[in-house]
Each structure stands twice: as structure tokens, then as C-alpha cells.
């Protein structure tokens, strides 16, 4: 992997309504916040990590990451977080710009160790707008790599009221890869108290 060609955005801009906590990324599993578990998995694989967030930025300053609010229509969906990260790169990274953006959701901190390398390999194989993945026949569009060249396509989709990545894949040159789950923890979406409890129990028995 050519690390300098890839930035990453951790999507943490949601309301956390199902878990009744707007700062869901700071919820801890075995004393480590979800957002830090995500960082541990990706920070040595990319040139820069940015954080998509829409509230309480002061609670994330200690991470020393660029904090990027939604450029428009806050809380409307993850596609706006991806687009906003692309806009930030366009306006703030003047030299050594990346060519692509890795997307990771803050509430799914466990995923296969080789996932990013597999996404990058597929992205590098042939020119495309986005590479995304599926596991056990379930698509995982938020685990994806996006070409920065498709920023205008994302803007047009958002202008039309399309806020989810899965909704626009047929408009993009997309490539879907299949990955294998190595444990029940992988791709577990921690979005309510029950899933948080399940994740903690799995960690305790590892």
C-alpha cells in the first residue's frame, strides 16, 4: 500500500439517538473509547485521519485530528460526511494531496485485519470511483475507499436528496469485494445498549 496516497475519514457525525448518547464514539469498550479503537486499526495505514463530527468538538480535541462538521444538511446521512471530508481536503491540503479517501464508521470498531489492504488492492487494480465490501452477503458500504475525483458526483447526489452511499452506487464506477468475517465481533454495529453489551461480553471471552 502506498500510504501517502490515502487519507481516512472516521464517520462520527450522527446523533446517537438509538443509544441515547450524542457522543457515541466516546463510549468505552474495556476502558477504550470506540473512536480510539477505530484509530488503532487505521492510523498506521493512511497518511492522515480526519474525524467527521457535528457536535461537542471540544470532547475530541485530545485526539489531535482535524474535526470536520457536515458541510450542509447536518445529521442527514453518511454521504454528507464523506463529501465534507473531500471538501476539507480540497480546501486545506495544498501539497501531497491523496488520491483517495478511506471511510470507516465510528460505531463499528472491529473489522478484518486485511480489509483495508483488500479495498486498496481492488481500488488500485482498475480506475473506479469507489470500492466497497460485503461480508456474509451483507453489504458494508461505509467500509469503502472513494476516489477524490468523484466529489462532484457526490455533490449532485446530495443536491437531489440522496444521503446514503448505497443509494448512489449505481451512479458510480463501483467495485464490490467480498471479505471473510474472522469473528462475531467483526462488523458488529454498536448502535444501542444491547449491541454494546454483546460487544463487551465477546471481548471478555476472547
Coordinates of N, CA, C and O in Angstrom, one line a residue, residues 19-183:
X19 N -28.9 4.9 21.0 CA -28.2 4.6 22.2 C -28.3 5.8 23.2 O -27.7 5.7 24.3
X20 N -29.0 6.8 22.8 CA -29.3 8.0 23.7 C -28.0 8.6 24.2 O -27.9 9.0 25.3
X21 N -27.1 8.8 23.3 CA -25.8 9.4 23.6 C -25.2 10.1 22.4 O -24.8 9.4 21.4
X22 N -25.3 11.4 22.3 CA -24.8 12.1 21.1 C -23.3 11.9 20.9 O -22.8 12.1 19.8
X23 N -22.6 11.5 21.9 CA -21.1 11.2 21.8 C -20.9 9.7 21.8 O -19.9 9.3 22.5
X24 N -21.6 9.0 21.0 CA -21.4 7.6 21.0 C -20.0 7.1 20.7 O -19.5 6.2 21.3
X25 N -19.3 7.8 19.8 CA -17.9 7.4 19.6 C -17.0 7.4 20.8 O -15.9 6.8 20.8
X26 N -17.4 8.1 21.9 CA -16.6 8.1 23.1 C -17.0 7.1 24.1 O -16.4 7.0 25.2
X27 N -18.1 6.3 23.8 CA -18.5 5.2 24.7 C -17.3 4.2 24.7 O -16.7 3.9 23.7
X28 N -17.1 3.6 25.9 CA -15.9 2.8 26.1 C -16.3 1.3 26.0 O -17.3 0.9 26.5
X29 N -15.4 0.5 25.4 CA -15.4 -0.9 25.5 C -14.1 -1.3 26.2 O -13.0 -1.0 25.7
X30 N -14.2 -2.0 27.3 CA -13.0 -2.3 28.1 C -12.0 -1.2 28.3 O -10.8 -1.2 28.0
X31 N -12.6 0.0 28.6 CA -11.9 1.2 29.0 C -11.4 2.0 27.8 O -10.7 3.0 28.0
X32 N -11.6 1.5 26.6 CA -11.1 2.3 25.4 C -12.3 2.8 24.6 O -13.2 2.0 24.2
X33 N -12.4 4.1 24.3 CA -13.5 4.6 23.5 C -13.5 4.0 22.1 O -12.5 3.7 21.5
X34 N -14.8 3.9 21.6 CA -14.9 3.3 20.3 C -14.1 4.1 19.2 O -13.4 3.4 18.4
X35 N -14.0 5.4 19.3 CA -13.3 6.1 18.3 C -11.8 5.8 18.4 O -11.1 5.7 17.3
X36 N -11.3 5.5 19.5 CA -9.8 5.2 19.7 C -9.6 3.8 19.2 O -8.5 3.5 18.6
X37 N -10.5 2.9 19.3 CA -10.4 1.5 18.7 C -10.3 1.6 17.2 O -9.5 0.9 16.6
X38 N -11.1 2.5 16.6 CA -11.0 2.7 15.2 C -9.7 3.3 14.8 O -9.1 2.8 13.8
X39 N -9.2 4.2 15.5 CA -7.9 4.9 15.2 C -6.8 3.8 15.2 O -5.9 3.8 14.4
X40 N -6.8 3.0 16.2 CA -5.8 2.0 16.4 C -5.7 1.1 15.1 O -4.6 0.6 14.8
X41 N -6.8 0.9 14.5 CA -6.9 -0.1 13.4 C -6.4 0.6 12.1 O -5.9 -0.1 11.2
X42 N -6.5 1.9 12.0 CA -6.2 2.5 10.6 C -5.1 3.5 10.6 O -4.6 3.8 9.5
X43 N -4.7 4.1 11.7 CA -3.8 5.3 11.6 C -2.4 5.0 11.0 O -1.8 5.9 10.5
X44 N -2.0 3.7 11.1 CA -0.7 3.4 10.5 C -0.8 3.0 9.0 O 0.2 2.6 8.4
X45 N -2.0 3.0 8.5 CA -2.3 2.6 7.1 C -2.6 3.7 6.2 O -2.8 3.5 5.0
X46 N -2.7 4.9 6.7 CA -3.0 6.1 5.9 C -2.1 7.3 6.3 O -1.5 7.3 7.3
X47 N -2.1 8.3 5.4 CA -1.3 9.4 5.6 C -1.9 10.4 6.7 O -1.2 11.0 7.4
X48 N -3.2 10.4 6.7 CA -3.9 11.4 7.6 C -5.3 10.8 7.9 O -6.0 10.3 7.0
X49 N -5.7 11.0 9.2 CA -7.1 10.6 9.6 C -7.8 11.9 9.9 O -7.2 12.8 10.6
X50 N -9.0 12.1 9.5 CA -9.9 13.2 9.9 C -11.1 12.6 10.5 O -11.5 11.5 10.2
X51 N -11.8 13.4 11.3 CA -13.0 13.0 12.0 C -14.2 13.8 11.6 O -14.2 15.0 11.7
X52 N -15.2 13.1 11.1 CA -16.5 13.8 10.7 C -17.4 13.8 12.0 O -17.7 12.8 12.5
X53 N -17.6 15.0 12.4 CA -18.4 15.2 13.7 C -19.2 16.5 13.6 O -18.8 17.5 13.0
X54 N -20.4 16.5 14.3 CA -21.3 17.6 14.2 C -21.6 18.2 15.6 O -22.5 19.1 15.6
X55 N -21.0 17.8 16.7 CA -21.4 18.3 18.0 C -20.2 18.1 19.0 O -19.4 17.2 18.8
X56 N -20.2 18.9 20.0 CA -19.2 18.8 21.1 C -17.8 18.5 20.6 O -17.1 17.6 21.1
X57 N -17.3 19.4 19.7 CA -15.9 19.2 19.2 C -14.8 19.2 20.3 O -13.8 18.5 20.2
X58 N -15.1 19.9 21.4 CA -14.2 20.0 22.5 C -13.9 18.7 23.1 O -12.8 18.5 23.7
X59 N -14.8 17.7 23.0 CA -14.6 16.4 23.6 C -13.6 15.5 22.8 O -13.2 14.4 23.2
X60 N -13.3 16.0 21.6 CA -12.5 15.2 20.7 C -11.1 15.9 20.4 O -10.3 15.3 19.6
X61 N -10.9 17.0 21.0 CA -9.6 17.8 20.7 C -8.4 16.9 21.1 O -7.4 17.0 20.4
X62 N -8.5 16.1 22.1 CA -7.4 15.3 22.6 C -6.9 14.3 21.6 O -5.7 13.8 21.7
X63 N -7.7 14.1 20.6 CA -7.3 13.1 19.5 C -6.3 13.7 18.5 O -5.7 13.0 17.7
X64 N -6.2 15.0 18.5 CA -5.3 15.8 17.6 C -5.6 15.4 16.1 O -4.7 15.2 15.3
X65 N -6.9 15.4 15.8 CA -7.3 15.2 14.5 C -8.1 16.4 13.9 O -8.7 17.1 14.7
X66 N -8.0 16.6 12.6 CA -8.9 17.6 12.1 C -10.4 17.2 12.3 O -10.7 16.1 12.0
X67 N -11.2 18.1 12.8 CA -12.6 17.9 13.1 C -13.4 18.6 12.1 O -13.4 19.8 11.9
X68 N -14.2 17.8 11.3 CA -14.9 18.3 10.2 C -16.4 18.2 10.4 O -17.0 17.1 10.4
X69 N -17.2 19.3 10.5 CA -18.6 19.2 10.6 C -19.2 19.0 9.1 O -18.5 19.3 8.1
X70 N -20.4 18.5 9.1 CA -21.1 18.4 7.8 C -21.1 19.7 7.1 O -21.5 20.8 7.7
X71 N -20.7 19.8 5.8 CA -20.7 21.0 5.1 C -22.1 21.6 4.8 O -22.3 22.8 4.6
X72 N -23.1 20.7 5.0 CA -24.5 21.1 4.7 C -25.4 20.0 5.3 O -25.0 18.9 5.5
X73 N -26.7 20.4 5.6 CA -27.7 19.4 6.0 C -27.2 18.5 7.0 O -27.2 17.2 6.9
X74 N -26.7 19.0 8.2 CA -26.1 18.2 9.2 C -27.1 17.1 9.7 O -28.3 17.3 9.7
X75 N -26.6 15.9 10.0 CA -27.3 14.8 10.5 C -28.2 14.1 9.5 O -29.0 13.3 9.8
X76 N -28.0 14.4 8.2 CA -28.8 13.8 7.2 C -28.3 12.5 6.7 O -29.0 11.8 6.0
X77 N -27.1 12.1 6.9 CA -26.6 10.8 6.5 C -25.1 10.8 6.2 O -24.4 11.9 6.1
X78 N -24.5 9.6 6.1 CA -23.1 9.5 6.0 C -22.5 10.0 4.7 O -21.3 10.3 4.7
X79 N -23.3 10.0 3.6 CA -22.7 10.5 2.4 C -22.2 12.0 2.5 O -21.2 12.3 1.9
X80 N -22.9 12.7 3.3 CA -22.5 14.1 3.5 C -21.2 14.2 4.3 O -20.4 15.1 4.1
X81 N -21.0 13.3 5.2 CA -19.8 13.2 6.0 C -18.6 12.9 5.0 O -17.5 13.5 5.2
X82 N -18.8 12.0 4.1 CA -17.8 11.6 3.1 C -17.5 12.8 2.2 O -16.3 13.2 2.0
X83 N -18.5 13.5 1.7 CA -18.4 14.6 0.9 C -17.7 15.8 1.6 O -16.8 16.4 1.1
X84 N -18.0 16.0 2.9 CA -17.4 17.1 3.6 C -15.9 16.9 3.9 O -15.1 17.8 3.8
X85 N -15.5 15.6 4.1 CA -14.1 15.3 4.2 C -13.4 15.6 2.9 O -12.3 16.1 2.9
X86 N -14.0 15.3 1.8 CA -13.4 15.6 0.5 C -13.3 17.1 0.3 O -12.2 17.5 -0.2
X87 N -14.3 17.8 0.7 CA -14.2 19.3 0.6 C -13.1 19.8 1.5 O -12.4 20.8 1.1
X88 N -13.0 19.3 2.7 CA -11.9 19.7 3.6 C -10.5 19.5 3.0 O -9.6 20.3 3.0
X89 N -10.3 18.3 2.4 CA -9.1 18.0 1.7 C -8.8 19.0 0.6 O -7.7 19.5 0.4
X90 N -9.8 19.3 -0.2 CA -9.7 20.2 -1.3 C -9.3 21.6 -0.9 O -8.4 22.3 -1.5
X91 N -9.8 22.0 0.3 CA -9.6 23.4 0.7 C -8.4 23.5 1.7 O -7.9 24.7 1.9
X92 N -7.9 22.5 2.2 CA -6.9 22.6 3.3 C -5.6 21.8 3.0 O -4.6 22.1 3.6
X93 N -5.6 20.8 2.1 CA -4.4 20.1 1.8 C -3.8 20.6 0.5 O -4.3 20.3 -0.6
X94 N -2.8 21.4 0.6 CA -2.3 22.1 -0.6 C -1.2 21.4 -1.3 O -0.9 21.6 -2.5
X95 N -0.5 20.6 -0.6 CA 0.6 19.8 -1.2 C 0.4 18.3 -0.8 O -0.2 18.0 0.2
X96 N 1.0 17.4 -1.5 CA 1.0 16.0 -1.3 C -0.5 15.5 -1.0 O -0.8 14.8 0.0
X97 N -1.4 15.9 -1.9 CA -2.8 15.5 -1.7 C -2.9 14.0 -2.0 O -2.3 13.5 -2.9
X98 N -3.8 13.4 -1.3 CA -4.1 12.0 -1.5 C -5.0 11.9 -2.8 O -5.5 12.9 -3.3
X99 N -5.0 10.7 -3.3 CA -5.9 10.4 -4.4 C -7.2 9.8 -4.0 O -8.2 9.7 -4.7
X100 N -7.3 9.3 -2.7 CA -8.5 8.5 -2.3 C -8.7 8.7 -0.8 O -7.8 9.1 -0.1
X101 N -9.9 8.4 -0.4 CA -10.4 8.5 1.0 C -11.0 7.2 1.5 O -12.0 6.7 0.9
X102 N -10.4 6.7 2.5 CA -10.9 5.5 3.2 C -12.0 6.0 4.2 O -11.8 7.0 4.9
X103 N -13.1 5.3 4.2 CA -14.3 5.6 5.0 C -14.4 4.5 6.0 O -14.5 3.3 5.7
X104 N -14.6 4.9 7.3 CA -14.8 3.9 8.4 C -15.8 4.5 9.4 O -15.7 5.6 9.8
X105 N -16.8 3.7 9.8 CA -17.8 4.2 10.7 C -17.3 4.1 12.2 O -16.7 3.0 12.5
X106 N -17.6 5.1 13.0 CA -17.0 5.1 14.3 C -17.7 4.0 15.2 O -17.1 3.7 16.3
X107 N -18.9 3.6 14.9 CA -19.6 2.6 15.7 C -19.4 1.2 15.3 O -20.1 0.3 15.8
X108 N -18.5 0.9 14.4 CA -18.1 -0.5 14.0 C -16.6 -0.6 14.1 O -15.9 -0.6 13.1
X109 N -16.1 -0.7 15.4 CA -14.6 -0.6 15.5 C -13.9 -1.9 15.2 O -12.6 -1.9 15.2
X110 N -14.6 -3.0 15.0 CA -13.9 -4.3 14.7 C -14.2 -4.7 13.3 O -15.4 -4.8 12.9
X111 N -13.2 -5.0 12.5 CA -13.3 -5.5 11.2 C -12.0 -6.2 10.8 O -11.0 -6.1 11.5
X112 N -12.0 -7.0 9.7 CA -10.9 -7.9 9.4 C -9.6 -7.1 9.3 O -9.6 -6.0 8.8
X113 N -8.5 -7.7 9.8 CA -7.2 -7.0 9.7 C -6.7 -6.7 8.3 O -6.0 -5.7 8.1
X114 N -7.1 -7.5 7.4 CA -6.7 -7.3 6.0 C -7.7 -6.5 5.1 O -7.6 -6.4 3.9
X115 N -8.8 -6.0 5.8 CA -9.8 -5.3 5.0 C -9.3 -4.1 4.2 O -9.6 -4.0 3.0
X116 N -8.5 -3.2 4.8 CA -8.1 -2.0 4.2 C -7.1 -2.4 3.0 O -7.3 -1.8 1.9
X117 N -6.3 -3.3 3.2 CA -5.4 -3.7 2.1 C -6.1 -4.3 0.9 O -5.8 -4.1 -0.2
X118 N -7.2 -5.1 1.2 CA -8.0 -5.7 0.2 C -8.8 -4.6 -0.6 O -8.9 -4.6 -1.8
X119 N -9.3 -3.6 0.2 CA -10.0 -2.5 -0.5 C -9.0 -1.7 -1.4 O -9.4 -1.4 -2.5
X120 N -7.8 -1.5 -0.9 CA -6.9 -0.7 -1.7 C -6.4 -1.5 -2.9 O -6.2 -0.9 -4.0
X121 N -6.2 -2.8 -2.8 CA -5.8 -3.6 -3.9 C -6.9 -3.5 -5.0 O -6.5 -3.4 -6.2
X122 N -8.1 -3.6 -4.6 CA -9.2 -3.6 -5.6 C -9.3 -2.2 -6.2 O -9.5 -2.0 -7.4
X123 N -9.1 -1.1 -5.4 CA -9.1 0.2 -5.9 C -8.0 0.5 -6.9 O -8.2 1.1 -7.9
X124 N -6.9 -0.1 -6.6 CA -5.7 0.2 -7.5 C -5.7 -0.6 -8.7 O -5.0 -0.3 -9.7
X125 N -6.5 -1.7 -8.7 CA -6.5 -2.6 -9.9 C -6.9 -2.0 -11.2 O -6.4 -2.2 -12.2
X126 N -8.0 -1.2 -11.1 CA -8.6 -0.6 -12.2 C -9.3 0.7 -11.8 O -9.9 0.8 -10.7
X127 N -9.2 1.7 -12.7 CA -9.8 3.0 -12.3 C -11.3 2.9 -11.9 O -12.1 2.3 -12.7
X128 N -11.6 3.5 -10.8 CA -13.0 3.5 -10.4 C -13.3 4.6 -9.4 O -12.4 5.3 -9.0
X129 N -14.6 4.8 -9.1 CA -15.0 5.9 -8.1 C -14.9 5.4 -6.7 O -14.6 6.2 -5.8
X130 N -15.3 4.2 -6.5 CA -15.4 3.7 -5.1 C -15.3 2.1 -5.1 O -15.8 1.5 -6.0
X131 N -14.7 1.7 -4.1 CA -14.6 0.2 -3.8 C -15.3 0.0 -2.4 O -14.9 0.7 -1.5
X132 N -16.2 -0.9 -2.4 CA -16.9 -1.2 -1.1 C -16.9 -2.7 -0.9 O -16.4 -3.4 -1.7
X133 N -17.5 -3.1 0.2 CA -17.4 -4.5 0.5 C -18.7 -5.2 1.1 O -19.6 -4.5 1.4
X134 N -18.7 -6.5 1.0 CA -19.8 -7.2 1.7 C -19.2 -8.4 2.4 O -18.1 -8.9 2.1
X135 N -19.9 -8.8 3.5 CA -19.5 -9.9 4.3 C -20.7 -10.8 4.6 O -21.7 -10.2 5.1
X136 N -20.7 -12.1 4.4 CA -21.8 -12.9 4.6 C -23.1 -12.4 3.9 O -24.1 -12.4 4.5
X137 N -22.9 -12.0 2.7 CA -24.0 -11.5 1.8 C -24.6 -10.2 2.4 O -25.7 -9.7 1.9
X138 N -24.0 -9.5 3.3 CA -24.5 -8.2 3.8 C -23.5 -7.2 3.4 O -22.3 -7.2 3.7
X139 N -24.0 -6.2 2.7 CA -23.1 -5.1 2.2 C -22.7 -4.2 3.3 O -23.5 -4.0 4.3
X140 N -21.5 -3.7 3.2 CA -20.9 -2.7 4.2 C -20.4 -1.5 3.5 O -19.2 -1.3 3.3
X141 N -21.4 -0.6 3.0 CA -20.9 0.5 2.2 C -20.1 1.5 2.9 O -19.4 2.3 2.3
X142 N -20.1 1.5 4.2 CA -19.3 2.5 5.0 C -17.9 2.1 5.2 O -17.1 2.8 5.6
X143 N -17.6 0.8 4.8 CA -16.2 0.4 4.8 C -15.8 0.4 3.3 O -16.1 -0.5 2.5
X144 N -15.2 1.5 2.9 CA -15.0 1.8 1.5 C -13.9 2.7 1.2 O -13.4 3.4 2.1
X145 N -13.4 2.7 0.0 CA -12.4 3.7 -0.5 C -13.0 4.5 -1.7 O -13.5 3.9 -2.6
X146 N -12.9 5.8 -1.5 CA -13.5 6.7 -2.5 C -12.5 7.5 -3.2 O -11.6 8.1 -2.6
X147 N -12.5 7.6 -4.5 CA -11.7 8.4 -5.3 C -12.1 9.9 -5.1 O -13.3 10.2 -5.1
X148 N -11.1 10.8 -4.8 CA -11.5 12.2 -4.6 C -12.0 12.8 -5.9 O -12.7 13.8 -5.8
X149 N -11.8 12.1 -7.0 CA -12.3 12.7 -8.3 C -13.8 12.6 -8.4 O -14.4 13.2 -9.3
X150 N -14.5 11.8 -7.5 CA -15.9 11.7 -7.6 C -16.6 12.7 -6.7 O -17.9 12.5 -6.5
X151 N -16.0 13.7 -6.2 CA -16.6 14.6 -5.3 C -17.8 15.3 -5.9 O -18.8 15.5 -5.3
X152 N -17.7 15.7 -7.2 CA -18.8 16.4 -7.8 C -20.0 15.5 -8.0 O -21.2 15.9 -7.9
X153 N -19.8 14.2 -8.2 CA -20.9 13.2 -8.3 C -21.6 13.1 -7.0 O -22.8 13.0 -6.9
X154 N -20.8 13.1 -5.9 CA -21.4 13.1 -4.6 C -22.3 14.3 -4.3 O -23.4 14.3 -3.8
X155 N -21.7 15.5 -4.7 CA -22.5 16.7 -4.5 C -23.8 16.7 -5.3 O -24.8 17.1 -4.7
X156 N -23.8 16.2 -6.5 CA -25.0 16.2 -7.3 C -26.1 15.2 -6.6 O -27.3 15.5 -6.6
X157 N -25.6 14.1 -6.1 CA -26.5 13.2 -5.4 C -27.1 13.8 -4.2 O -28.3 13.7 -3.9
X158 N -26.3 14.5 -3.4 CA -26.7 15.2 -2.2 C -27.7 16.3 -2.5 O -28.8 16.4 -1.9
X159 N -27.5 17.0 -3.6 CA -28.4 18.0 -4.1 C -29.8 17.4 -4.4 O -30.8 18.1 -4.2
X160 N -29.8 16.2 -4.8 CA -31.0 15.5 -5.1 C -31.7 14.8 -3.9 O -32.7 14.2 -4.0
X161 N -31.0 15.0 -2.7 CA -31.6 14.4 -1.5 C -31.2 13.0 -1.2 O -31.9 12.3 -0.4
X162 N -30.1 12.5 -1.8 CA -29.6 11.2 -1.6 C -28.5 11.2 -0.6 O -27.5 11.8 -0.9
X163 N -28.7 10.6 0.6 CA -27.7 10.8 1.7 C -27.0 9.5 2.1 O -26.1 9.6 3.0
X164 N -27.3 8.4 1.5 CA -26.7 7.2 1.9 C -25.8 6.6 0.7 O -26.3 6.6 -0.4
X165 N -24.6 6.2 1.0 CA -23.7 5.7 -0.1 C -24.4 4.6 -0.9 O -24.2 4.5 -2.2
X166 N -25.1 3.7 -0.3 CA -25.7 2.6 -1.1 C -26.7 3.1 -2.1 O -26.8 2.4 -3.2
X167 N -27.3 4.2 -1.9 CA -28.3 4.8 -2.8 C -27.7 5.3 -4.1 O -28.4 5.4 -5.1
X168 N -26.4 5.5 -4.1 CA -25.8 6.1 -5.3 C -24.8 5.2 -6.0 O -24.1 5.6 -7.0
X169 N -24.6 4.0 -5.5 CA -23.6 3.1 -6.1 C -23.8 2.9 -7.6 O -22.9 2.8 -8.4
X170 N -25.1 2.8 -8.1 CA -25.3 2.6 -9.5 C -25.0 3.8 -10.3 O -25.0 3.7 -11.6
X171 N -24.7 4.9 -9.7 CA -24.3 6.1 -10.5 C -22.8 6.2 -10.6 O -22.3 7.1 -11.3
X172 N -22.1 5.4 -9.9 CA -20.7 5.4 -9.8 C -20.0 4.2 -10.4 O -20.6 3.2 -10.5
X173 N -18.8 4.4 -10.8 CA -18.0 3.2 -11.2 C -17.5 2.5 -10.0 O -16.5 2.9 -9.3
X174 N -18.3 1.6 -9.6 CA -18.1 1.0 -8.2 C -17.6 -0.5 -8.4 O -17.9 -1.2 -9.4
X175 N -16.9 -0.9 -7.4 CA -16.4 -2.3 -7.3 C -16.7 -2.9 -6.0 O -16.3 -2.3 -4.9
X176 N -17.4 -4.0 -5.9 CA -17.8 -4.6 -4.6 C -17.0 -5.8 -4.4 O -16.9 -6.7 -5.3
X177 N -16.3 -5.9 -3.3 CA -15.5 -7.0 -2.9 C -16.1 -7.8 -1.8 O -16.9 -7.3 -1.0
X178 N -15.7 -9.1 -1.7 CA -16.2 -9.9 -0.6 C -15.1 -10.2 0.4 O -14.0 -10.5 0.0
X179 N -15.4 -10.0 1.7 CA -14.4 -10.3 2.7 C -15.0 -11.3 3.7 O -16.2 -11.4 3.9
X180 N -14.1 -12.0 4.4 CA -14.5 -13.0 5.3 C -14.4 -12.5 6.8 O -13.5 -11.9 7.2
X181 N -15.5 -12.8 7.5 CA -15.5 -12.5 8.9 C -14.7 -13.5 9.7 O -15.0 -14.7 9.6
X182 N -13.8 -13.0 10.5 CA -13.0 -13.9 11.3 C -13.5 -14.2 12.7 O -13.2 -15.1 13.4
X183 N -14.4 -13.3 13.2 CA -15.1 -13.4 14.5 C -16.4 -12.7 14.5 O -16.7 -11.9 13.6

